[in-house]
Short mmCIF file of C-alpha atoms and ligand atoms in Angstrom, two decimals:
data_model
loop_
_atom_site.label_atom_id
_atom_site.label_comp_id
_atom_site.label_asym_id
_atom_site.label_seq_id
_atom_site.Cartn_x
_atom_site.Cartn_y
_atom_site.Cartn_z
CA MET A 1 -1.41 -35.89 -41.07
CA ARG A 2 -2.66 -32.30 -41.07
CA PHE A 3 -2.03 -29.08 -39.16
CA ALA A 4 -4.96 -26.85 -38.22
CA ILE A 5 -5.25 -23.08 -37.89
CA ILE A 6 -7.86 -21.78 -35.47
CA ALA A 7 -7.84 -17.99 -35.23
CA PRO A 8 -9.89 -14.94 -36.19
CA PRO A 9 -10.05 -14.31 -39.98
CA ILE A 10 -7.29 -11.73 -40.40
CA PRO A 11 -4.30 -13.67 -39.08
CA THR A 12 -5.75 -16.94 -40.43
CA GLN A 13 -5.39 -15.88 -44.06
CA LYS A 14 -1.82 -14.58 -43.56
CA TRP A 15 -0.76 -17.69 -41.67
CA LYS A 16 -2.39 -19.99 -44.25
CA ASP A 17 -0.61 -18.31 -47.18
CA ASN A 18 2.68 -18.42 -45.37
CA PHE A 19 2.34 -22.00 -44.11
CA GLU A 20 1.46 -23.29 -47.58
CA LYS A 21 4.61 -21.63 -48.93
CA ILE A 22 6.94 -23.01 -46.25
CA ALA A 23 5.37 -26.44 -45.69
CA PRO A 24 3.46 -27.34 -48.88
CA HIS A 25 3.74 -31.03 -47.94
CA ILE A 26 1.53 -30.62 -44.86
CA PRO A 27 -2.16 -30.07 -45.68
CA LEU A 28 -4.01 -27.57 -43.54
CA VAL A 29 -7.39 -27.56 -41.89
CA ILE A 30 -8.87 -24.10 -41.35
CA GLY A 31 -11.21 -23.94 -38.37
CA LYS A 32 -12.61 -27.15 -36.98
CA ASP A 33 -13.40 -28.71 -40.40
CA SER A 34 -14.98 -31.99 -39.37
CA ASN A 35 -14.13 -33.77 -42.65
CA TYR A 36 -10.48 -33.89 -41.70
CA ALA A 37 -10.64 -33.46 -37.92
CA GLU A 38 -9.24 -36.90 -37.16
CA GLU A 39 -6.12 -36.20 -39.25
CA VAL A 40 -5.15 -33.09 -37.29
CA VAL A 41 -1.99 -33.58 -35.19
CA CYS A 42 -1.03 -29.96 -34.50
CA ALA A 43 -3.22 -26.88 -33.97
CA MET A 44 -1.86 -23.37 -34.41
CA VAL A 45 -4.16 -21.12 -32.43
CA TRP A 46 -4.91 -17.58 -31.47
CA ASN A 47 -8.04 -16.72 -29.48
CA GLN A 48 -9.74 -19.99 -30.36
CA PRO A 49 -13.42 -20.32 -29.41
CA ARG A 50 -13.96 -22.64 -26.41
CA GLY A 51 -14.25 -26.27 -27.47
CA SER A 52 -12.97 -25.69 -31.00
CA LEU A 53 -10.13 -28.24 -30.61
CA LYS A 54 -12.45 -30.95 -29.29
CA SER A 55 -13.01 -32.67 -32.62
CA PHE A 56 -9.24 -33.16 -33.13
CA LYS A 57 -9.08 -36.58 -31.49
CA ASN A 58 -5.46 -37.20 -32.56
CA LEU A 59 -4.07 -33.82 -31.58
CA LYS A 60 -0.47 -34.00 -30.28
CA LEU A 61 0.57 -30.33 -30.04
CA ILE A 62 -1.06 -26.93 -29.53
CA PHE A 63 1.04 -24.00 -30.68
CA ALA A 64 0.23 -20.43 -29.59
CA MET A 65 0.85 -18.02 -32.46
CA GLY A 66 1.20 -15.13 -29.99
CA ALA A 67 3.15 -14.38 -26.84
CA GLY A 68 0.18 -14.73 -24.49
CA VAL A 69 -1.48 -18.08 -23.85
CA ASP A 70 -4.35 -17.04 -21.57
CA HIS A 71 -6.80 -17.50 -24.46
CA ILE A 72 -5.75 -21.15 -24.77
CA LEU A 73 -5.71 -21.94 -21.09
CA LYS A 74 -9.18 -20.56 -20.44
CA ASP A 75 -10.57 -23.33 -22.68
CA ASP A 76 -11.26 -26.06 -20.13
CA THR A 77 -12.12 -28.59 -22.86
CA ILE A 78 -8.45 -28.99 -23.85
CA PRO A 79 -7.03 -32.27 -22.52
CA GLU A 80 -4.24 -31.83 -19.95
CA HIS A 81 -1.81 -34.19 -21.68
CA ILE A 82 -1.44 -32.17 -24.89
CA PRO A 83 1.65 -29.94 -24.69
CA ILE A 84 1.19 -26.25 -25.40
CA CYS A 85 4.14 -24.34 -26.85
CA ARG A 86 4.34 -20.73 -27.91
CA VAL A 87 6.24 -18.58 -30.31
CA VAL A 88 9.20 -16.70 -28.80
CA ASP A 89 10.41 -14.33 -31.47
CA PRO A 90 13.10 -11.61 -31.29
CA GLN A 91 11.17 -9.69 -33.96
CA MET A 92 8.14 -9.61 -31.65
CA ALA A 93 10.38 -8.39 -28.83
CA PHE A 94 11.78 -5.71 -31.18
CA SER A 95 8.33 -4.38 -32.00
CA MET A 96 7.14 -4.58 -28.38
CA THR A 97 10.25 -2.68 -27.25
CA ASN A 98 9.74 0.00 -29.88
CA TYR A 99 6.13 0.44 -28.86
CA ILE A 100 7.06 0.82 -25.20
CA LEU A 101 9.84 3.27 -26.08
CA MET A 102 7.44 5.32 -28.18
CA ALA A 103 5.00 5.58 -25.27
CA LEU A 104 7.77 6.30 -22.75
CA LEU A 105 9.59 8.92 -24.83
CA ASN A 106 6.43 10.79 -25.81
CA HIS A 107 5.72 11.15 -22.11
CA HIS A 108 9.31 11.89 -21.08
CA ARG A 109 9.76 14.59 -23.77
CA SER A 110 6.30 16.16 -23.16
CA PHE A 111 5.34 15.49 -26.76
CA TYR A 112 1.60 15.91 -26.17
CA GLU A 113 2.14 19.35 -24.65
CA PHE A 114 4.20 20.39 -27.69
CA GLN A 115 1.51 19.01 -29.94
CA SER A 116 -1.06 21.13 -28.19
CA SER A 117 1.13 24.23 -28.46
CA GLN A 118 1.65 23.51 -32.16
CA ASN A 119 -2.13 23.41 -32.58
CA ARG A 120 -2.22 26.93 -31.09
CA LYS A 121 0.85 28.09 -33.11
CA HIS A 122 2.51 28.75 -29.79
CA TRP A 123 6.33 28.65 -29.50
CA ALA A 124 6.72 26.86 -26.16
CA GLN A 125 10.52 26.77 -26.20
CA PHE A 126 11.22 26.74 -22.46
CA GLU A 127 7.90 25.62 -21.08
CA PHE A 128 8.41 21.89 -20.97
CA ILE A 129 11.48 20.15 -19.75
CA GLU A 130 12.43 16.50 -19.85
CA ARG A 131 10.37 14.83 -17.19
CA PRO A 132 12.45 13.01 -14.60
CA VAL A 133 11.38 9.40 -14.86
CA LYS A 134 12.06 6.26 -12.89
CA VAL A 135 10.74 3.40 -14.93
CA GLY A 136 9.31 0.21 -13.44
CA VAL A 137 8.83 -2.79 -15.70
CA LEU A 138 6.26 -5.05 -14.09
CA GLY A 139 6.85 -8.51 -15.59
CA ILE A 140 10.39 -9.15 -16.78
CA GLY A 141 9.76 -12.26 -18.87
CA TYR A 142 11.05 -12.53 -22.42
CA LEU A 143 9.35 -9.40 -23.82
CA GLY A 144 9.50 -7.28 -20.64
CA MET A 145 13.20 -8.03 -20.12
CA ARG A 146 14.10 -7.02 -23.68
CA ALA A 147 12.27 -3.72 -23.28
CA ALA A 148 13.74 -3.07 -19.82
CA ASN A 149 17.28 -3.71 -21.07
CA LYS A 150 16.83 -1.29 -23.95
CA ILE A 151 15.43 1.42 -21.67
CA HIS A 152 18.34 0.83 -19.29
CA ASP A 153 20.82 1.03 -22.20
CA LEU A 154 19.37 4.41 -23.17
CA GLY A 155 20.41 5.66 -19.74
CA PHE A 156 17.06 5.71 -17.95
CA SER A 157 16.79 4.59 -14.38
CA VAL A 158 14.91 1.27 -14.51
CA VAL A 159 13.76 -1.28 -11.99
CA GLY A 160 12.01 -4.55 -12.72
CA TYR A 161 9.71 -6.92 -10.92
CA SER A 162 8.90 -10.56 -11.57
CA ASN A 163 7.49 -13.57 -9.77
CA SER A 164 10.83 -15.27 -9.50
CA SER A 165 14.37 -13.96 -9.04
CA LYS A 166 16.00 -12.84 -12.30
CA LYS A 167 19.54 -11.86 -13.19
CA THR A 168 19.28 -8.30 -14.50
CA ALA A 169 21.53 -5.44 -15.57
CA PHE A 170 19.33 -3.09 -13.49
CA PRO A 171 17.90 -3.40 -9.95
CA SER A 172 15.08 -5.90 -9.82
CA PHE A 173 12.65 -7.25 -7.27
CA PHE A 174 10.68 -10.43 -6.97
CA GLY A 175 8.09 -12.23 -4.87
CA ASN A 176 7.11 -10.30 -1.76
CA GLU A 177 9.26 -7.27 -2.72
CA PHE A 178 6.41 -5.85 -4.80
CA LYS A 179 5.81 -2.89 -2.46
CA GLU A 180 9.44 -1.80 -2.64
CA PHE A 181 9.27 -1.93 -6.45
CA ILE A 182 6.02 -0.05 -6.79
CA GLU A 183 6.78 2.73 -4.32
CA GLN A 184 9.82 4.08 -6.15
CA ILE A 185 8.64 4.45 -9.75
CA ASN A 186 6.80 7.14 -11.69
CA VAL A 187 6.39 5.23 -14.96
CA LEU A 188 4.77 1.82 -14.70
CA ILE A 189 5.13 -0.45 -17.73
CA CYS A 190 2.98 -3.54 -17.45
CA THR A 191 4.16 -6.62 -19.37
CA VAL A 192 2.84 -9.41 -17.14
CA PRO A 193 1.04 -12.46 -18.52
CA TYR A 194 -2.66 -12.74 -17.70
CA THR A 195 -3.22 -15.26 -14.89
CA PRO A 196 -5.64 -15.44 -11.94
CA LYS A 197 -2.88 -13.69 -9.93
CA THR A 198 -2.61 -10.73 -12.33
CA HIS A 199 -6.37 -10.37 -12.92
CA GLY A 200 -7.31 -6.77 -12.04
CA LEU A 201 -3.81 -6.02 -10.73
CA LEU A 202 -3.79 -2.47 -12.12
CA ASN A 203 -6.44 -1.19 -9.75
CA TYR A 204 -7.14 1.83 -7.57
CA GLU A 205 -5.44 0.32 -4.52
CA LEU A 206 -2.23 -0.17 -6.50
CA PHE A 207 -2.42 3.32 -8.02
CA GLN A 208 -2.58 4.76 -4.50
CA LYS A 209 0.72 3.08 -3.63
CA LEU A 210 2.64 4.50 -6.61
CA LYS A 211 4.62 7.75 -6.58
CA HIS A 212 2.15 10.45 -7.58
CA PRO A 213 1.59 10.99 -10.37
CA THR A 214 2.77 7.90 -12.29
CA TYR A 215 2.47 7.37 -16.03
CA LEU A 216 0.93 3.99 -16.91
CA ILE A 217 1.76 1.96 -20.02
CA ASN A 218 -0.12 -1.34 -20.38
CA VAL A 219 0.82 -3.74 -23.18
CA SER A 220 -0.07 -6.98 -21.40
CA ARG A 221 -3.73 -7.94 -21.25
CA GLY A 222 -6.87 -5.87 -20.75
CA ASN A 223 -8.08 -7.97 -17.84
CA VAL A 224 -4.98 -7.03 -15.88
CA GLN A 225 -6.47 -3.52 -15.62
CA ILE A 226 -9.63 -2.13 -14.04
CA GLU A 227 -10.60 0.61 -16.45
CA LYS A 228 -12.90 2.52 -14.12
CA ASP A 229 -10.06 2.63 -11.57
CA ILE A 230 -7.66 3.99 -14.21
CA ILE A 231 -10.12 6.80 -14.99
CA LYS A 232 -10.61 7.55 -11.29
CA ALA A 233 -6.83 7.61 -10.70
CA LEU A 234 -6.30 9.90 -13.72
CA ASP A 235 -8.98 12.28 -12.53
CA MET A 236 -7.41 12.36 -9.04
CA ASP A 237 -3.90 12.88 -10.49
CA LEU A 238 -2.64 9.64 -9.02
CA LEU A 239 -1.85 8.82 -12.63
CA SER A 240 -0.52 11.51 -14.98
CA GLY A 241 -1.58 9.57 -18.07
CA ALA A 242 -2.24 6.14 -19.46
CA PHE A 243 -0.97 4.67 -22.73
CA LEU A 244 -3.08 1.57 -23.34
CA ASP A 245 -2.83 -1.09 -26.01
CA VAL A 246 -5.15 -3.60 -24.35
CA PHE A 247 -8.64 -3.41 -22.89
CA GLU A 248 -11.02 -5.35 -20.66
CA LYS A 249 -13.23 -5.93 -23.70
CA GLU A 250 -11.80 -5.78 -27.22
CA PRO A 251 -12.60 -4.03 -29.48
CA LEU A 252 -13.03 -1.21 -26.98
CA ALA A 253 -16.73 -0.25 -26.83
CA LYS A 254 -17.66 2.97 -28.64
CA ASP A 255 -19.13 4.36 -25.42
CA SER A 256 -16.02 3.73 -23.31
CA PRO A 257 -14.99 6.97 -21.55
CA LEU A 258 -11.36 6.04 -22.28
CA TRP A 259 -11.69 7.10 -25.95
CA ASN A 260 -12.11 10.77 -25.18
CA HIS A 261 -10.19 11.05 -21.95
CA PRO A 262 -7.61 13.83 -22.38
CA LYS A 263 -4.93 11.86 -20.53
CA VAL A 264 -5.41 8.54 -22.33
CA LYS A 265 -3.69 7.30 -25.49
CA ILE A 266 -5.20 4.28 -27.18
CA THR A 267 -3.92 1.74 -29.69
CA PRO A 268 -5.91 -1.34 -30.78
CA HIS A 269 -3.82 -4.24 -29.36
CA ILE A 270 -0.98 -3.86 -31.85
CA ALA A 271 2.03 -3.38 -29.56
CA SER A 272 3.63 -6.49 -30.95
CA LEU A 273 2.37 -8.65 -33.76
CA THR A 274 2.98 -12.25 -34.75
CA TYR A 275 5.32 -12.68 -37.71
CA PRO A 276 3.94 -15.63 -39.73
CA LYS A 277 7.25 -16.74 -41.24
CA GLU A 278 9.07 -17.12 -37.93
CA SER A 279 6.00 -18.60 -36.18
CA THR A 280 5.65 -21.20 -38.94
CA ARG A 281 9.34 -22.07 -38.67
CA GLN A 282 8.96 -22.50 -34.91
CA VAL A 283 5.78 -24.60 -35.04
CA LEU A 284 7.38 -26.98 -37.57
CA LYS A 285 10.54 -27.27 -35.46
CA CYS A 286 8.51 -27.86 -32.33
CA PHE A 287 6.42 -30.58 -33.96
CA SER A 288 9.52 -32.34 -35.25
CA GLN A 289 11.06 -32.23 -31.72
CA LEU A 290 7.88 -33.80 -30.41
CA GLU A 291 7.98 -36.53 -33.05
CA LYS A 292 11.60 -37.30 -32.12
CA GLY A 293 10.74 -37.43 -28.42
CA LEU A 294 13.02 -34.45 -27.68
CA PRO A 295 12.30 -31.82 -25.01
CA LEU A 296 10.09 -29.05 -26.39
CA LYS A 297 11.27 -25.46 -26.59
CA ASN A 298 9.08 -22.71 -25.13
CA GLN A 299 6.60 -25.10 -23.59
CA VAL A 300 3.97 -23.39 -21.45
CA SER A 301 3.60 -24.39 -17.81
CA ARG A 302 -0.10 -24.98 -17.14
CA LYS A 303 0.55 -24.36 -13.44
CA LYS A 304 2.25 -20.99 -13.92
CA MET A 305 -0.03 -20.19 -16.88
CA TYR A 306 2.79 -18.77 -19.02
C1 GLV B 1 -0.50 -10.55 -28.27
O1 GLV B 1 -1.19 -9.99 -27.51
C2 GLV B 1 0.20 -11.77 -27.99
O2 GLV B 1 -0.07 -12.42 -26.98
O3 GLV B 1 1.07 -12.13 -28.81
#
């Protein structure tokens, strides 16, 4: 019996080192090594190339080493009967929340304006006030809910939206109440999973419906946004700024106009990272539940796609 790791080189090395420390009794396969393919029972994956699990004929479990599973589900060569589970880690929620707070507070406290006055050695004591913000968290799943609660606890006015009804400490909307949600906010934080329903959701039509201008923070997936529409909305002042961690194509192309746009802040898909130790603990636990025939924790619904 072997576990496999299929991921781009940087996380692979970290996960391998960590896995070998925690589970030295389980040999690993890195990539789709055909010498041992038949022995692989569990694949830990992140952004696996299409078809790369095909040679694992005895695969019993696929484990997503990140919060999103869109990269797994887009691989139509994966047999339907193999359960897919994902890591759900409070440490990931902590770092995602901190990232969102950083983006929100920099906007709320006009940090970029102060930075620009510092560059000019200008003492702008009374020129910028706290911006009144009404924050909308679009997607109150595990990560979005944690961030929304923290923002609410800080005393901000927050509303949330999700597909299904959720019990929340702040007003929240679901299903066909999207319009009501979107029309009242001036900071839009996007934490939705990527599915056919959320593809291109952050588009010009949506930006027109927001309170103007709205500040956009996207930490979900690049294909949830239409980048040319973001630029158009920024240039028309429908959006006051955009803080983006994800992009339609990653790495972001050198010639993307987003890089130099004065109202755009860019980070390279780092809002929340996978912590190898906890992910390894969870994959081992999950596999042992499977072996015992117990219900699996954090199993992905192929229908919902998250
Ligand atoms: C990162 O984007 C993740 O899905 O964990």
